[in-house]
Amino acid sequence: MRNFFLLIQLCVVSFCFGQNKLEFKITSINRTENKFKTEYIYQINYTVKNASSEEISFFLNKNKIVCNTYGSLSNAVIYRFFQDENTINVPIFNKPKELNPIEKEKQEKEFQAEVEAMMKEAQSYENTSDYTLDYRKKQLLSQVMTLKPGEVCAMSYDLNWNKLRHITFLDEEYYLDENSKYYLDFSIYLLKKPFEKYFIGEDKKRIIDNDNFIEGNYTSEKFEIFLN
């Protein structure tokens, strides 16, 4: 598995070389502690800048950040976690935000309402495949980001760490030593060809056939994150 992740990282580096339509970077990391002192909450602030002279668009899910052990077809931002110079290929930040009883009840009601709305909409289609295609298309269109030349989009996302230093995941095992230094970087894998089947007509012209609707891989510089 280590060789697999090394190959992926080398592919990213080679693909990114010479790509300059976007500037992607982490600008700051702010740490707080939960009220029970059992976990740290890291607010990761990052930016995406259109470094080209033309308006560009791309798919990006701003509401999701995942570990590099997972796939990239979600259009989410992907993080890598480093112990000194070594990549830790396990999901370090894996706990959801703590909710009080009122927040939890609200979240459950919202989730139930969303499920019921999806089921009702699905019933209006003649077959499930048509609904699935249409649902995915709407999801993708909601993830379209457009930036004018020089425009910067600033975003923020919270990652939680439960302070556990001994970590296992599949066949990987790590210990987060107190004397080590730790870093994060972010990557975005901008895709459109894998989604071609969801678009026809004007949508296809605007997205798939549009050279300014870009693809490409972009990785930020590493940013130090403090565990102690």
Short mmCIF file of C-alpha atoms in Angstrom, two decimals:
data_model
loop_
_atom_site.label_atom_id
_atom_site.label_comp_id
_atom_site.label_asym_id
_atom_site.label_seq_id
_atom_site.Cartn_x
_atom_site.Cartn_y
_atom_site.Cartn_z
CA MET A 1 0.00 0.00 0.00
CA ARG A 2 2.89 2.37 0.72
CA ASN A 3 4.10 1.93 -2.87
CA PHE A 4 0.61 2.68 -4.17
CA PHE A 5 0.39 6.01 -2.34
CA LEU A 6 3.94 6.92 -3.42
CA LEU A 7 2.96 6.31 -7.04
CA ILE A 8 -0.14 8.49 -6.68
CA GLN A 9 1.92 11.32 -5.16
CA LEU A 10 4.49 11.14 -7.95
CA CYS A 11 1.71 11.29 -10.54
CA VAL A 12 0.27 14.39 -8.85
CA VAL A 13 3.64 16.15 -8.84
CA SER A 14 4.31 15.38 -12.50
CA PHE A 15 0.81 16.44 -13.57
CA CYS A 16 0.92 19.69 -11.63
CA PHE A 17 4.21 20.78 -13.15
CA GLY A 18 3.55 23.65 -15.50
CA GLN A 19 -0.07 24.05 -14.43
CA ASN A 20 -0.64 27.68 -13.43
CA LYS A 21 -4.30 28.49 -13.99
CA LEU A 22 -4.99 28.17 -10.28
CA GLU A 23 -3.14 29.04 -7.10
CA PHE A 24 -4.24 26.85 -4.22
CA LYS A 25 -2.94 27.36 -0.69
CA ILE A 26 -3.59 27.03 3.01
CA THR A 27 -3.48 30.48 4.59
CA SER A 28 -3.85 29.69 8.30
CA ILE A 29 -4.75 27.00 10.81
CA ASN A 30 -6.46 28.00 14.07
CA ARG A 31 -6.75 25.47 16.89
CA THR A 32 -9.33 25.32 19.68
CA GLU A 33 -10.24 22.61 22.18
CA ASN A 34 -13.65 21.13 22.85
CA LYS A 35 -15.29 21.69 26.22
CA PHE A 36 -14.40 18.19 27.45
CA LYS A 37 -10.70 18.64 26.55
CA THR A 38 -10.86 15.42 24.57
CA GLU A 39 -10.23 16.74 21.08
CA TYR A 40 -8.78 19.62 19.11
CA ILE A 41 -10.75 21.44 16.44
CA TYR A 42 -8.61 22.85 13.65
CA GLN A 43 -10.11 25.61 11.53
CA ILE A 44 -8.31 25.34 8.20
CA ASN A 45 -8.46 28.52 6.11
CA TYR A 46 -7.52 28.18 2.46
CA THR A 47 -7.87 30.00 -0.84
CA VAL A 48 -8.26 29.26 -4.53
CA LYS A 49 -7.12 31.99 -6.93
CA ASN A 50 -7.62 32.28 -10.68
CA ALA A 51 -4.07 33.00 -11.81
CA SER A 52 -4.99 33.12 -15.50
CA SER A 53 -6.11 36.01 -17.70
CA GLU A 54 -9.48 34.41 -18.48
CA GLU A 55 -12.58 33.49 -16.53
CA ILE A 56 -12.44 29.83 -15.54
CA SER A 57 -14.84 27.32 -14.04
CA PHE A 58 -14.40 23.92 -12.41
CA PHE A 59 -16.09 21.41 -10.13
CA LEU A 60 -15.25 21.77 -6.44
CA ASN A 61 -17.18 20.51 -3.42
CA LYS A 62 -16.45 23.24 -0.86
CA ASN A 63 -18.37 21.40 1.84
CA LYS A 64 -16.18 18.32 2.03
CA ILE A 65 -12.55 17.55 2.89
CA VAL A 66 -11.36 13.94 2.86
CA CYS A 67 -8.17 12.04 3.58
CA ASN A 68 -5.89 11.09 0.67
CA THR A 69 -6.73 7.42 1.26
CA TYR A 70 -10.12 8.01 -0.37
CA GLY A 71 -11.04 8.60 -4.00
CA SER A 72 -11.19 11.92 -5.82
CA LEU A 73 -14.46 11.61 -7.79
CA SER A 74 -16.31 13.43 -5.02
CA ASN A 75 -14.72 16.75 -6.13
CA ALA A 76 -13.77 17.27 -2.49
CA VAL A 77 -10.58 18.85 -1.20
CA ILE A 78 -8.14 16.09 -0.22
CA TYR A 79 -5.69 16.44 2.66
CA ARG A 80 -2.36 14.74 3.26
CA PHE A 81 -0.95 14.55 6.77
CA PHE A 82 2.80 14.46 7.37
CA GLN A 83 4.88 13.35 10.35
CA ASP A 84 8.17 15.16 9.78
CA GLU A 85 8.83 14.30 6.11
CA ASN A 86 6.73 11.12 5.99
CA THR A 87 3.15 10.91 4.77
CA ILE A 88 0.69 9.33 7.20
CA ASN A 89 -1.77 7.50 4.96
CA VAL A 90 -4.60 7.10 7.44
CA PRO A 91 -7.61 9.32 8.24
CA ILE A 92 -6.33 11.29 11.25
CA PHE A 93 -9.25 13.69 11.37
CA ASN A 94 -12.24 11.40 11.55
CA LYS A 95 -14.64 12.58 14.24
CA PRO A 96 -17.70 14.71 13.53
CA LYS A 97 -18.36 17.93 15.39
CA GLU A 98 -19.88 17.38 18.82
CA LEU A 99 -23.54 18.34 18.94
CA ASN A 100 -25.61 19.32 21.92
CA PRO A 101 -29.07 17.67 22.24
CA ILE A 102 -30.85 20.54 20.48
CA GLU A 103 -28.37 20.56 17.58
CA LYS A 104 -28.54 16.77 17.32
CA GLU A 105 -32.33 16.78 17.16
CA LYS A 106 -32.26 19.51 14.52
CA GLN A 107 -29.72 17.59 12.45
CA GLU A 108 -31.77 14.39 12.63
CA LYS A 109 -34.94 16.23 11.54
CA GLU A 110 -33.10 17.87 8.63
CA PHE A 111 -31.66 14.52 7.54
CA GLN A 112 -35.07 12.83 7.72
CA ALA A 113 -36.66 15.66 5.73
CA GLU A 114 -33.94 15.37 3.10
CA VAL A 115 -34.44 11.60 2.79
CA GLU A 116 -38.21 12.01 2.47
CA ALA A 117 -37.79 14.70 -0.19
CA MET A 118 -35.41 12.47 -2.17
CA MET A 119 -37.80 9.52 -1.98
CA LYS A 120 -40.72 11.67 -3.10
CA GLU A 121 -38.72 13.03 -6.03
CA ALA A 122 -37.52 9.53 -7.01
CA GLN A 123 -41.13 8.32 -7.16
CA SER A 124 -41.87 10.93 -9.84
CA TYR A 125 -39.45 9.22 -12.25
CA GLU A 126 -40.38 6.25 -14.40
CA ASN A 127 -37.21 4.37 -13.49
CA THR A 128 -34.45 4.60 -10.91
CA SER A 129 -31.64 5.10 -13.43
CA ASP A 130 -33.19 8.33 -14.75
CA TYR A 131 -33.52 9.65 -11.21
CA THR A 132 -29.92 8.71 -10.38
CA LEU A 133 -28.59 10.49 -13.46
CA ASP A 134 -30.65 13.61 -12.80
CA TYR A 135 -29.76 13.66 -9.10
CA ARG A 136 -26.03 13.40 -9.85
CA LYS A 137 -26.30 16.12 -12.50
CA LYS A 138 -27.95 18.50 -10.01
CA GLN A 139 -25.29 17.63 -7.45
CA LEU A 140 -22.50 18.39 -9.92
CA LEU A 141 -24.07 21.68 -11.03
CA SER A 142 -24.24 22.79 -7.40
CA GLN A 143 -20.45 22.27 -7.20
CA VAL A 144 -19.54 24.53 -10.13
CA MET A 145 -17.20 27.33 -9.12
CA THR A 146 -16.45 30.24 -11.48
CA LEU A 147 -13.64 32.74 -10.92
CA LYS A 148 -12.83 35.88 -12.88
CA PRO A 149 -9.17 36.66 -13.69
CA GLY A 150 -7.31 37.33 -10.44
CA GLU A 151 -10.35 36.51 -8.29
CA VAL A 152 -9.70 34.76 -4.98
CA CYS A 153 -12.19 32.53 -3.19
CA ALA A 154 -11.48 32.16 0.55
CA MET A 155 -12.88 29.10 2.32
CA SER A 156 -12.75 27.54 5.77
CA TYR A 157 -13.27 24.02 7.09
CA ASP A 158 -13.05 22.41 10.53
CA LEU A 159 -11.12 19.18 11.11
CA ASN A 160 -11.35 17.39 14.46
CA TRP A 161 -8.62 15.27 16.06
CA ASN A 162 -9.43 13.03 19.04
CA LYS A 163 -5.87 13.25 20.47
CA LEU A 164 -5.24 9.53 19.98
CA ARG A 165 -1.62 9.00 18.97
CA HIS A 166 -1.65 5.29 18.19
CA ILE A 167 -3.50 4.84 14.91
CA THR A 168 -4.24 1.83 12.73
CA PHE A 169 -6.02 1.74 9.38
CA LEU A 170 -6.25 -1.36 7.18
CA ASP A 171 -2.66 -2.68 7.07
CA GLU A 172 -1.09 0.60 8.20
CA GLU A 173 -0.06 1.46 11.76
CA TYR A 174 1.42 4.71 13.08
CA TYR A 175 2.36 6.42 16.30
CA LEU A 176 2.19 10.23 16.39
CA ASP A 177 5.26 10.96 18.44
CA GLU A 178 5.16 14.05 20.66
CA ASN A 179 8.62 15.11 19.47
CA SER A 180 7.79 15.09 15.77
CA LYS A 181 6.62 17.98 13.63
CA TYR A 182 3.38 17.68 11.69
CA TYR A 183 2.14 19.25 8.48
CA LEU A 184 -0.88 19.33 6.20
CA ASP A 185 -1.25 19.97 2.53
CA PHE A 186 -4.40 20.17 0.43
CA SER A 187 -4.97 18.89 -3.10
CA ILE A 188 -7.80 19.38 -5.54
CA TYR A 189 -8.37 17.00 -8.44
CA LEU A 190 -10.43 18.95 -10.94
CA LEU A 191 -12.28 16.57 -13.26
CA LYS A 192 -14.97 16.80 -15.91
CA LYS A 193 -14.48 13.95 -18.42
CA PRO A 194 -15.66 11.29 -15.92
CA PHE A 195 -18.93 13.25 -15.62
CA GLU A 196 -19.58 13.59 -19.36
CA LYS A 197 -22.53 11.17 -19.31
CA TYR A 198 -24.52 13.52 -17.07
CA PHE A 199 -24.58 16.44 -19.52
CA ILE A 200 -26.20 16.97 -22.92
CA GLY A 201 -27.09 19.96 -25.07
CA GLU A 202 -26.22 23.38 -23.67
CA ASP A 203 -24.85 21.92 -20.44
CA LYS A 204 -22.40 19.81 -22.44
CA LYS A 205 -21.26 22.86 -24.43
CA ARG A 206 -20.89 24.95 -21.28
CA ILE A 207 -18.98 22.32 -19.31
CA ILE A 208 -17.54 19.38 -21.23
CA ASP A 209 -16.71 21.21 -24.49
CA ASN A 210 -15.58 24.43 -22.81
CA ASP A 211 -11.78 24.81 -22.63
CA ASN A 212 -12.17 27.33 -19.80
CA PHE A 213 -13.99 24.73 -17.70
CA ILE A 214 -10.73 23.30 -16.48
CA GLU A 215 -9.33 19.99 -15.33
CA GLY A 216 -6.06 19.45 -13.49
CA ASN A 217 -4.45 18.61 -10.18
CA TYR A 218 -3.30 21.32 -7.78
CA THR A 219 -1.53 20.91 -4.46
CA SER A 220 -0.86 23.53 -1.79
CA GLU A 221 2.41 23.95 0.04
CA LYS A 222 2.69 22.14 3.35
CA PHE A 223 1.49 24.03 6.42
CA GLU A 224 2.55 23.16 9.97
CA ILE A 225 -0.15 21.89 12.32
CA PHE A 226 0.40 21.54 16.08
CA LEU A 227 -0.70 18.43 17.97
CA ASN A 228 0.93 19.15 21.35
#
